[in-house]
Coordinates of C-alpha atoms in Angstrom, one line a residue:
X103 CA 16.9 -9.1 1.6
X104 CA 13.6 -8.0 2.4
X105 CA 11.6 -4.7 1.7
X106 CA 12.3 -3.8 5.3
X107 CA 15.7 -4.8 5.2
X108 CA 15.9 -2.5 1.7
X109 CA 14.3 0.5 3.3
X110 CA 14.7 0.9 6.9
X111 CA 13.4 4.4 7.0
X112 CA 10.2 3.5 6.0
X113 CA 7.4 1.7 8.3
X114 CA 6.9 -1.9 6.2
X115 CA 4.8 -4.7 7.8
X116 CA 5.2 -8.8 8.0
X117 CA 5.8 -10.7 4.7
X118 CA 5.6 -7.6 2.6
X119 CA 7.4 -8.5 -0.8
X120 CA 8.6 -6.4 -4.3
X121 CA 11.6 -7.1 -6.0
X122 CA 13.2 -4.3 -7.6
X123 CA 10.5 -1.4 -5.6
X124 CA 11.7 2.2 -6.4
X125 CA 10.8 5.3 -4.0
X126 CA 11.6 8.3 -4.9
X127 CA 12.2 10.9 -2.0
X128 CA 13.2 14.3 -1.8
X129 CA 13.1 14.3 1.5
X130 CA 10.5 16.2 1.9
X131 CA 9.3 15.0 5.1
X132 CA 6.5 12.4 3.4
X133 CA 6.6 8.8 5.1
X134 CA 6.0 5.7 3.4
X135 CA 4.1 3.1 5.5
X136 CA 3.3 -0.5 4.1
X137 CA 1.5 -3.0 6.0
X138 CA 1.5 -6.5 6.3
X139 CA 1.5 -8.8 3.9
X140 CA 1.4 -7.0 0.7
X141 CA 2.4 -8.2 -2.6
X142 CA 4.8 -5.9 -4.9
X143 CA 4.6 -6.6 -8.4
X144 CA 7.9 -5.7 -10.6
X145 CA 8.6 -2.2 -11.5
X146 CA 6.4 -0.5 -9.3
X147 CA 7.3 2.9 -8.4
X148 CA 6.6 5.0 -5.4
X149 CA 6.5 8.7 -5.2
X150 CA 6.7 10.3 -1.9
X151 CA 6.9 14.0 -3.2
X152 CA 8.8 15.7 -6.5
X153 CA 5.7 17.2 -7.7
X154 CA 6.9 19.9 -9.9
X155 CA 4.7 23.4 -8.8
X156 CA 2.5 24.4 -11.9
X157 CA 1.1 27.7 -9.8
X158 CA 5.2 28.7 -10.2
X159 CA 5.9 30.9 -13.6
X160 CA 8.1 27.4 -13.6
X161 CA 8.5 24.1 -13.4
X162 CA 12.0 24.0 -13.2
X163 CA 13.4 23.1 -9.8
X164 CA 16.1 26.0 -9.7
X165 CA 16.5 25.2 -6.2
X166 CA 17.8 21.9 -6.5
X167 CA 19.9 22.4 -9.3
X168 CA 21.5 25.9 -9.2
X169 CA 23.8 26.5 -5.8
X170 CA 22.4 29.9 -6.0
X171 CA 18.7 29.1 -5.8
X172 CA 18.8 26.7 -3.2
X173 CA 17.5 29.1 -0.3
X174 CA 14.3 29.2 -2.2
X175 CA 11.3 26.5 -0.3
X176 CA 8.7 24.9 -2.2
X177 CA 9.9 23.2 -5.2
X178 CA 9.9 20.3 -5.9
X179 CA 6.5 19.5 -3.4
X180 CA 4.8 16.6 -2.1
X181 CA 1.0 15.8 -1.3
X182 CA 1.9 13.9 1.8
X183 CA 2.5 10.4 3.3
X184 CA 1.8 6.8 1.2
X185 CA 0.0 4.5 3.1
X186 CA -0.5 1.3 1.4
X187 CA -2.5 -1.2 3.5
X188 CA -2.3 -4.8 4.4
X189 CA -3.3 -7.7 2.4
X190 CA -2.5 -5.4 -1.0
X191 CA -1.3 -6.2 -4.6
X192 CA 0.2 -3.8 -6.5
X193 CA 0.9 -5.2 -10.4
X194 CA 3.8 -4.6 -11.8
X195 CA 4.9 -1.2 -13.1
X196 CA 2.4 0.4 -11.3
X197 CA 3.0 4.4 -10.0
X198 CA 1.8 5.7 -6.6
X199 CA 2.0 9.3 -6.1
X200 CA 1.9 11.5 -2.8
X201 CA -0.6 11.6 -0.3
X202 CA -2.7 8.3 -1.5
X203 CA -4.0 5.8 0.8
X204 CA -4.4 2.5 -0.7
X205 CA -7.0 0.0 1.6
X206 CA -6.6 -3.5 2.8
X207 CA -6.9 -5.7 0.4
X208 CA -7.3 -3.5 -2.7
X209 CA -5.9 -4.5 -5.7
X210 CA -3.9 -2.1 -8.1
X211 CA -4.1 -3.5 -11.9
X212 CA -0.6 -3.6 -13.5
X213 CA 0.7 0.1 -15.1
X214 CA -1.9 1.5 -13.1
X215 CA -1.3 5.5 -12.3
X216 CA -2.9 5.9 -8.6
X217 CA -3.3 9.5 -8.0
X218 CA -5.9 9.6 -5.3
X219 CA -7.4 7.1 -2.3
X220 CA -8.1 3.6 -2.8
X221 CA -10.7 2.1 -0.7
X222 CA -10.3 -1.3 0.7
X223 CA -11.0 -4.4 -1.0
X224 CA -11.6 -2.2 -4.4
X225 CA -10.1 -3.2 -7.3
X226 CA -8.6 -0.3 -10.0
X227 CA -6.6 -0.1 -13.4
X228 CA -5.7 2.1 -15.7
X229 CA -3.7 5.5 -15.9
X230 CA -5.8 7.4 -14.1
X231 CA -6.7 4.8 -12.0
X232 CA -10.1 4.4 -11.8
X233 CA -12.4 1.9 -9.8
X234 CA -13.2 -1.2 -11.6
X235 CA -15.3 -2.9 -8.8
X236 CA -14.6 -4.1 -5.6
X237 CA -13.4 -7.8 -4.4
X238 CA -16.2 -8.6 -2.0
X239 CA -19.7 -7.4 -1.3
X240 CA -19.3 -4.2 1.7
X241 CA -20.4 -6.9 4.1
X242 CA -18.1 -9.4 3.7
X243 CA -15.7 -6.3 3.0
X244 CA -16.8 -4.8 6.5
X245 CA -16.3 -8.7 8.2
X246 CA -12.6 -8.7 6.5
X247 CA -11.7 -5.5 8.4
X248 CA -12.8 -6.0 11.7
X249 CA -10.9 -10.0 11.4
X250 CA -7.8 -8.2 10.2
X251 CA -6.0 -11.4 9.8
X252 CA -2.9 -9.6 8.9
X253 CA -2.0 -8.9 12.8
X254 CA -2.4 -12.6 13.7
X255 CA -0.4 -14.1 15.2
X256 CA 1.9 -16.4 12.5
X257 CA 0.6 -20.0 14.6
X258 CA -2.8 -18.9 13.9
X259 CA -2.2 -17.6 9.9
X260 CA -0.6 -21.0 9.5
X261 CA -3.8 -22.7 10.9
X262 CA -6.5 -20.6 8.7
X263 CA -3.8 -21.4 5.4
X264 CA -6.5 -23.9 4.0
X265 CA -8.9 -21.5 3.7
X266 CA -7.0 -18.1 3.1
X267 CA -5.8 -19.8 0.0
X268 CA -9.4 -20.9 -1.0
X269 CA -12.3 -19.0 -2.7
X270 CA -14.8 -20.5 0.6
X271 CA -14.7 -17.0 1.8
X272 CA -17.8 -18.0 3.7
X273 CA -16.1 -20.8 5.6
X274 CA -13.5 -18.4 6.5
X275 CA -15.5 -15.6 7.9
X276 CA -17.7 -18.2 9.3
X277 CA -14.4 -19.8 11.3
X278 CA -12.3 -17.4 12.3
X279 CA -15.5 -15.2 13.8
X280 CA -16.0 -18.2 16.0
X281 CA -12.3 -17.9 17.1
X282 CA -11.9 -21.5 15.5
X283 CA -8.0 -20.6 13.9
X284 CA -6.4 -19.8 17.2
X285 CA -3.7 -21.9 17.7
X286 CA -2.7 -20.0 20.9
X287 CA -5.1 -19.0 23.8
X288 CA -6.2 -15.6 23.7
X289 CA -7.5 -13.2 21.5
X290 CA -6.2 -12.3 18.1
X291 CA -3.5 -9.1 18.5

């Protein structure tokens, strides 16, 4: 079963893949929105709200939990939406909290506690997360988003394979700039 099979109220792209993924939602209204071809590592777990309220005298969601409380609005809250980009690699065991976006291609080191954006391409670890470096130089980076390979069509993927699973970044900038992986007439989607 895939992710989007697993969790049909959220918006997850082509070929995304996590084994045992967790979200936790208290429906809050936050939406979750993964996009193509990310990689899940195992254990990783997604927060789209449940933020206890610390500017409360307490932390304790009376609402949820007593029958009498439960007019009271507020508690537990969120920070907003996840967006996790395409092209992405989440290690295993890895948090995301509300209201991050995570860029194409940015990697997320393995326990890693991502609490705020993370730009594409850029590479973080540690709990806070905190920038490491990025993949590519902004050039290269800046070339990678405006091919967006991602939303190719699967014909034309399948032709660049060769050089998506290479390091000759150069030769695969160089060829699909020049339209060289279409398999089908046209312009990528």
């Amino acid at each position: 079963m895939t992710l989007a099979e697993r969790f049909p109220q959220y918006r997850i792209g082509r070929g995304t893949y996590g084994g045992d993924l967790v979200v936790f939602s208290w429906n809050e209204g936050a939406v979750l929105e993964i996009g193509h071809y990310t990689s899940i590592g195992p254990g990783v777990r997604i927060f789209l709200g449940g933020e206890h309220r610390t500017d409360w005298v307490t932390t304790f969601p009376f609402n949820w939990l007593w029958p009498c409380a439960q007019h009271y609005t507020g508690h537990p809250k969120t920070k907003g939406d996840v967006v996790i980009g395409s092209d992405v690699w989440i290690g295993a065991e890895a948090m995301i909290m509300s209201g991050v976006t995570i860029g194409d291609g940015a990697v997320i080191g393995a326990r890693a506690v991502v609490a705020r954006n993370v730009p594409p391409y850029a590479i973080v670890v540690g709990n806070p997360a905190r920038f490491l470096r990025c993949r590519f130089d902004e050039k290269t980076i800046d070339r990678l988003l405006a091919l967006r390979w991602w939303d190719w069509p699967e014909a034309d993927i399948a032709h660049a394979m060769p050089d998506l699973l290479s390091g000759r970044i150069s030769s695969f900038l160089e060829k699909a700039e020049t339209g060289s992986y279409r398999f089908c007439k046209g312009t990528f989607a």
